[in-house]
Coordinates of N, CA and C in Angstrom, one line a residue:
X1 N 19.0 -0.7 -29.3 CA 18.3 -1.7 -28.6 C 18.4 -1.5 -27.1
X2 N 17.3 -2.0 -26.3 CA 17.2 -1.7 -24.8 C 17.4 -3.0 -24.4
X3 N 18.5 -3.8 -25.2 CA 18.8 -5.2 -23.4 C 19.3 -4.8 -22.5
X4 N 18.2 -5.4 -21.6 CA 18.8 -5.7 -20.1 C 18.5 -4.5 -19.2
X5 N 17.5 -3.4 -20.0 CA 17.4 -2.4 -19.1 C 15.9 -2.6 -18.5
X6 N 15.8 -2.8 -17.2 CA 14.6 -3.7 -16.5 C 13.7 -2.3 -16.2
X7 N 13.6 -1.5 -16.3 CA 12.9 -0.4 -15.4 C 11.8 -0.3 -16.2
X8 N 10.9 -0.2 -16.0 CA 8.9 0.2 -16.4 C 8.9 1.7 -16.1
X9 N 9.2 2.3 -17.9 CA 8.5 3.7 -17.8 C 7.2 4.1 -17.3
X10 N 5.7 2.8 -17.1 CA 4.7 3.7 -17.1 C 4.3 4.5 -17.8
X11 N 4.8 5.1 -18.8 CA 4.6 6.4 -19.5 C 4.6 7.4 -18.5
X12 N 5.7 8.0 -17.7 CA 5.6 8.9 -16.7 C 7.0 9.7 -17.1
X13 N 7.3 10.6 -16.7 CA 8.2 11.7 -16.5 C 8.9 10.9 -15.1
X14 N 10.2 11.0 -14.7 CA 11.2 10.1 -13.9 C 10.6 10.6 -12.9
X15 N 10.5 12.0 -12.5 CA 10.2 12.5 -11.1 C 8.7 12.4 -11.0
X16 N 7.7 12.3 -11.8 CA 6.1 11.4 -11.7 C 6.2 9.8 -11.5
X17 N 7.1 9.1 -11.7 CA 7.6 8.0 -11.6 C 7.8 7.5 -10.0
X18 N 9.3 8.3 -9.4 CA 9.6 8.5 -8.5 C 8.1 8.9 -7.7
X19 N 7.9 10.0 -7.2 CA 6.3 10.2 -6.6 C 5.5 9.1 -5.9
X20 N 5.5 8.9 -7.6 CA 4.0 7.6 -7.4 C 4.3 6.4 -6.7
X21 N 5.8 5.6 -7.2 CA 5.8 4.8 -6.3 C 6.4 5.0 -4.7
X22 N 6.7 6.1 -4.3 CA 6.9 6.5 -3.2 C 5.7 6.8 -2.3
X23 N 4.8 6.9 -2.8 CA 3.5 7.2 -2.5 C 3.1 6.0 -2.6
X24 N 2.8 5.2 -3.5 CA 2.2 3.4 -3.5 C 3.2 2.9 -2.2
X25 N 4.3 2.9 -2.0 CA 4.9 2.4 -0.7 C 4.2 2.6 0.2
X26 N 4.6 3.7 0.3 CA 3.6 4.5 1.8 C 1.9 3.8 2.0
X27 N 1.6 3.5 0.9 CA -0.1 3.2 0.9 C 0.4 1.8 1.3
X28 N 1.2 1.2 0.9 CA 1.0 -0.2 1.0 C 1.4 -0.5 2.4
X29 N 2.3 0.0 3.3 CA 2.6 0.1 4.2 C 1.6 0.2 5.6
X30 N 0.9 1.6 4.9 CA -0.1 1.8 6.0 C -1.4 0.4 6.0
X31 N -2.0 0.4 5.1 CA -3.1 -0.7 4.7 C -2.8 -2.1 4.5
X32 N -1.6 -2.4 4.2 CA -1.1 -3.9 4.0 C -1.6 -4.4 2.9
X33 N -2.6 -3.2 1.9 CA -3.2 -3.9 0.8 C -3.6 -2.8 -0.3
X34 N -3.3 -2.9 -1.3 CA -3.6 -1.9 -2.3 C -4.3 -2.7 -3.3
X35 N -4.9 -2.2 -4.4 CA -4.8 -2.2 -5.6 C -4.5 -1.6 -6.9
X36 N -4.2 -1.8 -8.0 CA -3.3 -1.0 -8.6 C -3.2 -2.1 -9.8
X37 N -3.0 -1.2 -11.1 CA -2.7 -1.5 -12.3 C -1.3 -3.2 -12.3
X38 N -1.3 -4.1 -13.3 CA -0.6 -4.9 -13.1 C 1.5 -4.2 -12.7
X39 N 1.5 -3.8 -14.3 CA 2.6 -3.3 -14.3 C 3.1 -2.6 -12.9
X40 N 2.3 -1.4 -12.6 CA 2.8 -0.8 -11.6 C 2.7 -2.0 -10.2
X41 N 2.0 -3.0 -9.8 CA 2.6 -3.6 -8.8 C 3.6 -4.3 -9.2
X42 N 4.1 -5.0 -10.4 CA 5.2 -5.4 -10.3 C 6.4 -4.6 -10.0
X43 N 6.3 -3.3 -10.6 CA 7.7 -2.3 -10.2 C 7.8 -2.0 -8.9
X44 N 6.4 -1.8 -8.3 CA 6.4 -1.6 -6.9 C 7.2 -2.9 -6.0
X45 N 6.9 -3.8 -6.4 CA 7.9 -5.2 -5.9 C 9.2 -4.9 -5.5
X46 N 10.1 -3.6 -6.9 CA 11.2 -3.7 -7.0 C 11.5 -2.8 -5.9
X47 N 10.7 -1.4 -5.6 CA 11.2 -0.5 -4.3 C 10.6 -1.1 -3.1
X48 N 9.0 -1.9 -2.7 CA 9.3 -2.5 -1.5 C 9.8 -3.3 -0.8
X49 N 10.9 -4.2 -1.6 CA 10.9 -5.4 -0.9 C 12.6 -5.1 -0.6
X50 N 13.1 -4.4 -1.0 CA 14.8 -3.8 -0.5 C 14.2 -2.7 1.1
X51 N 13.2 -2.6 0.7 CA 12.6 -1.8 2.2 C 12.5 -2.6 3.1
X52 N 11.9 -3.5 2.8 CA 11.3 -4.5 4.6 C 12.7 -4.9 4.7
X53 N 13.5 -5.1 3.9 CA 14.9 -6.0 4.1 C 15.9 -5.0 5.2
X54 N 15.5 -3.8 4.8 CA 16.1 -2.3 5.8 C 15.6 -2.4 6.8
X55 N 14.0 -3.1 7.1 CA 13.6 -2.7 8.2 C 14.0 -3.7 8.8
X56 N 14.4 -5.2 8.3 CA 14.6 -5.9 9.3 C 16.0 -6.0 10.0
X57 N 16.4 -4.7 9.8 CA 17.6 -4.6 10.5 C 17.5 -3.0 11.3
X58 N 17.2 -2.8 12.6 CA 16.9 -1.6 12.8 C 18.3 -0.8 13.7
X59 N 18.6 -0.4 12.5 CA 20.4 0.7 12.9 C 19.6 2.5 12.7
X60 N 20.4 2.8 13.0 CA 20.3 4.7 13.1 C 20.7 4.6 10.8
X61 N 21.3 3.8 10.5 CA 22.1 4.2 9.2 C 20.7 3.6 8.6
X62 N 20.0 2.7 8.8 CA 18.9 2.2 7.6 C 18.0 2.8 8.0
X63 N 17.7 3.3 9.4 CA 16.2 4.1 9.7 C 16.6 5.6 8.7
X64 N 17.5 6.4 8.8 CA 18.1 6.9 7.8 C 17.5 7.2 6.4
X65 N 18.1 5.4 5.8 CA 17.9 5.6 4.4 C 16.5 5.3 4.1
X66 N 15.5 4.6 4.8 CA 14.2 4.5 4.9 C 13.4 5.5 4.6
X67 N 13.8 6.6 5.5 CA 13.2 8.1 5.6 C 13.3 8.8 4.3
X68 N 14.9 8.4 4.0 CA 15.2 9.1 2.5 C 14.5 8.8 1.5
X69 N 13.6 7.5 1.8 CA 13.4 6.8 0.6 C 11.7 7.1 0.7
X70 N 11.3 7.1 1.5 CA 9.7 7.2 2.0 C 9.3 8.5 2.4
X71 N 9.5 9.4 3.0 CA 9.5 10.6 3.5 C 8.3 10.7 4.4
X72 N 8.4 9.9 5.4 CA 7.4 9.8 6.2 C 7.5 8.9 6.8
X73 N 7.8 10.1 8.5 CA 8.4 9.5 9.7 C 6.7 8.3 10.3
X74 N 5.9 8.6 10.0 CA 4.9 7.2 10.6 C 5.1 6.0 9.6
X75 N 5.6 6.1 8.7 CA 5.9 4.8 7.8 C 6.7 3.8 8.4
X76 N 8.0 5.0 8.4 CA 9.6 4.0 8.9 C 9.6 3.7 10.3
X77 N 8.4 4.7 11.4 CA 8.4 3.7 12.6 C 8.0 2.3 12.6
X78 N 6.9 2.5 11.6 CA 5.8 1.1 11.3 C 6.8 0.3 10.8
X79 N 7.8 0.7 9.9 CA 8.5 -0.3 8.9 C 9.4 -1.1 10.1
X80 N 10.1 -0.1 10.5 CA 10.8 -0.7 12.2 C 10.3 -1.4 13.1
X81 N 9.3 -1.1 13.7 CA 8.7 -1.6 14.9 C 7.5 -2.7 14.3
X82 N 7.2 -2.5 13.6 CA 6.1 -3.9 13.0 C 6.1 -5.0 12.0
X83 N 6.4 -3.8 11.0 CA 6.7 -4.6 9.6 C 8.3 -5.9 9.5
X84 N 9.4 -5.0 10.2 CA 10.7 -5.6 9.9 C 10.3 -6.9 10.6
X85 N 10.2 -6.9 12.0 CA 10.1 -7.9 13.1 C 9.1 -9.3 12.6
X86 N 8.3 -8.9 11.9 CA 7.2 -10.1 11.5 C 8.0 -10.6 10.2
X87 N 8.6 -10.2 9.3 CA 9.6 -10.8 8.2 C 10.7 -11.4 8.3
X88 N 11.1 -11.4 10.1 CA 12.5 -11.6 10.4 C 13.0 -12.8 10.3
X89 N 12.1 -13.8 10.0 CA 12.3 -14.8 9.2 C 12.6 -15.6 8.0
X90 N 11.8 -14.3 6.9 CA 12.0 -14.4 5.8 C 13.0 -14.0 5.2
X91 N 13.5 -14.6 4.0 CA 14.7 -14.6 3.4 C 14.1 -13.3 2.3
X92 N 12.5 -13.2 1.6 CA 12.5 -12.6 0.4 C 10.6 -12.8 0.2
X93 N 10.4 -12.5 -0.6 CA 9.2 -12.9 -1.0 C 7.6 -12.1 -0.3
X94 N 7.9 -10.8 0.2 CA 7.2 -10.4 0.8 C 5.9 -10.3 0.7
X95 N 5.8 -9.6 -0.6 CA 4.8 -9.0 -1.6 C 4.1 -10.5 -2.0
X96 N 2.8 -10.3 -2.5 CA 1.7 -11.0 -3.2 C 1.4 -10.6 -4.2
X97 N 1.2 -10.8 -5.5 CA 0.6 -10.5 -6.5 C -0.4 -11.1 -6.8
X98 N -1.8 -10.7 -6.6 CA -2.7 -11.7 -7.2 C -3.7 -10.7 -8.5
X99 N -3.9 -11.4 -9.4 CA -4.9 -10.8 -10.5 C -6.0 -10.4 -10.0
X100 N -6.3 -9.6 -10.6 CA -7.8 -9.3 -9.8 C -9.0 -8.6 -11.1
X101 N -8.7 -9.3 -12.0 CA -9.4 -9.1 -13.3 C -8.9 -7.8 -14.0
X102 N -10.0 -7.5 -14.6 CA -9.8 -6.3 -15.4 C -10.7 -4.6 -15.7
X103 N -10.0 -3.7 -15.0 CA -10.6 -2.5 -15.2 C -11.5 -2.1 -15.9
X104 N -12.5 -1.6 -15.7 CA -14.5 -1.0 -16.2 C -14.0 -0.2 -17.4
X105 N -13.3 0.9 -17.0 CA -12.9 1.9 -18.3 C -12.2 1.4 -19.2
X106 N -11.1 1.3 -19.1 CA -9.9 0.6 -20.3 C -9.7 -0.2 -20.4
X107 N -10.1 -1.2 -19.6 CA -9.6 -3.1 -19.5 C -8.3 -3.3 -19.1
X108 N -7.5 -2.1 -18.0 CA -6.4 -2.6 -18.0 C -6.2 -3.7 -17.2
X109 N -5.7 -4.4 -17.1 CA -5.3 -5.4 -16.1 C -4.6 -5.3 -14.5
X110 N -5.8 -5.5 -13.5 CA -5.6 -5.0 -12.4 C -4.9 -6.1 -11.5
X111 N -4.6 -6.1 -10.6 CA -4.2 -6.6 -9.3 C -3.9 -6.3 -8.3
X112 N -4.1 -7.2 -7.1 CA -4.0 -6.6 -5.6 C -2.8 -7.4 -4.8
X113 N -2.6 -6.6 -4.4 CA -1.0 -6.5 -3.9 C -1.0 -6.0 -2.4
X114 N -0.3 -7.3 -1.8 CA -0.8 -7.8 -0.3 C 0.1 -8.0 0.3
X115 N 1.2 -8.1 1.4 CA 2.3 -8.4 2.1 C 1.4 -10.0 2.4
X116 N 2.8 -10.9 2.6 CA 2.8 -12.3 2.8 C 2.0 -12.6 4.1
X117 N 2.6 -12.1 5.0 CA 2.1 -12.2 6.3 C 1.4 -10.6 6.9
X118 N 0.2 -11.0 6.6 CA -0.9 -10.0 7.5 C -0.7 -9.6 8.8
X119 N -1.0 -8.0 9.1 CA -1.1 -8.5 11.0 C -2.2 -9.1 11.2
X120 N -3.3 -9.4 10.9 CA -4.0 -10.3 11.5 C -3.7 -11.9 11.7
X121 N -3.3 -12.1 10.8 CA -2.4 -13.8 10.8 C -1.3 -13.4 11.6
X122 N -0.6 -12.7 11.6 CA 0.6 -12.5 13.0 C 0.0 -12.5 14.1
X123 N -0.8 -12.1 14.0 CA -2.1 -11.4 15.6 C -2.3 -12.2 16.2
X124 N -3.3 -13.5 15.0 CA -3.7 -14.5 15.4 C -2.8 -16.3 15.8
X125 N -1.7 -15.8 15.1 CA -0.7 -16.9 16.0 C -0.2 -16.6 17.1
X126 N 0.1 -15.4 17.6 CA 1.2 -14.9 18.9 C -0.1 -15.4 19.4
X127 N -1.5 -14.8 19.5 CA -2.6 -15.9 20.3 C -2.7 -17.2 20.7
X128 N -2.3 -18.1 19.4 CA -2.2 -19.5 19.8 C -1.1 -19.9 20.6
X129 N 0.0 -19.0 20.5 CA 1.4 -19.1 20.8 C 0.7 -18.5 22.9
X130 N 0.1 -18.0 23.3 CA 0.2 -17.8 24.2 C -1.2 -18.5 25.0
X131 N -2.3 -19.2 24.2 CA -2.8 -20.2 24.3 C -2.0 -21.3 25.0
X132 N -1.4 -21.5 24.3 CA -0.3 -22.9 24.4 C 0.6 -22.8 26.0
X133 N 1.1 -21.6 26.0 CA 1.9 -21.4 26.9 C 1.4 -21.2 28.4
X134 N -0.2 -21.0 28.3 CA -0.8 -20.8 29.5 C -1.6 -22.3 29.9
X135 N -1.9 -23.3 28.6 CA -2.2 -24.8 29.0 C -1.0 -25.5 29.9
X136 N 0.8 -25.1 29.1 CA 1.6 -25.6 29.6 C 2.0 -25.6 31.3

């Protein structure tokens, strides 16, 4: 019996596994928005959201393990300098899951997978926020 072992083969080989969602990071990071099979964004949940928690602390030791984990120095600047700082509020909950029907070929079940806070919705409050500040 398999209780309690939480991990989504995918039907992949560990190091095809590894890859892919190292690669779906990276995508989600750059775009703020993917789409992608149900299962696979839920696992992806499990490797991005211990990331932004890294970025919201920016040391020499987590930029580090970032790199280790992403392999790609334009990611972990972004993760540092953009992504961490706009979360630094949040406790958790980064990621979005929303349904987004079902795939033409096989019917799998898709969804699109969105960070909470957009930069355009960050964009567009530091605006209001400097609105305000120039009425005052």
């Amino acid at each position: 019996m398999r209780h309690g072992h939480g991990l989504r083969k995918l039907n992949r080989t560990s190091s095809h596994r590894l890859a892919m969602l190292r690669n779906m990071t990276n995508s989600l990071l750059r775009h703020e928005r993917i789409s992608t099979t149900l299962p696979k964004a839920k696992e992806l949940r499990r490797v991005i959201e211990p990331m932004i928690t890294l970025g919201k602390k920016p040391s020499l030791a987590n930029r580090r393990l970032a790199f280790d984990r992403l392999r790609d120095r334009e990611m972990v600047s972004k993760l540092f300098d953009e992504i961490g700082p706009r979360f630094a509020k949040r406790n958790g909950g980064y990621l979005r899951i929303l349904k987004s029907g079902f795939r033409k070929g096989d019917n799998a079940p898709m969804a699109l997978v969105t960070l909470t806070e957009l930069a355009e919705a960050a964009a567009g409050e530091a605006a209001t926020e400097e609105k305000k500040a120039k009425q005052a």
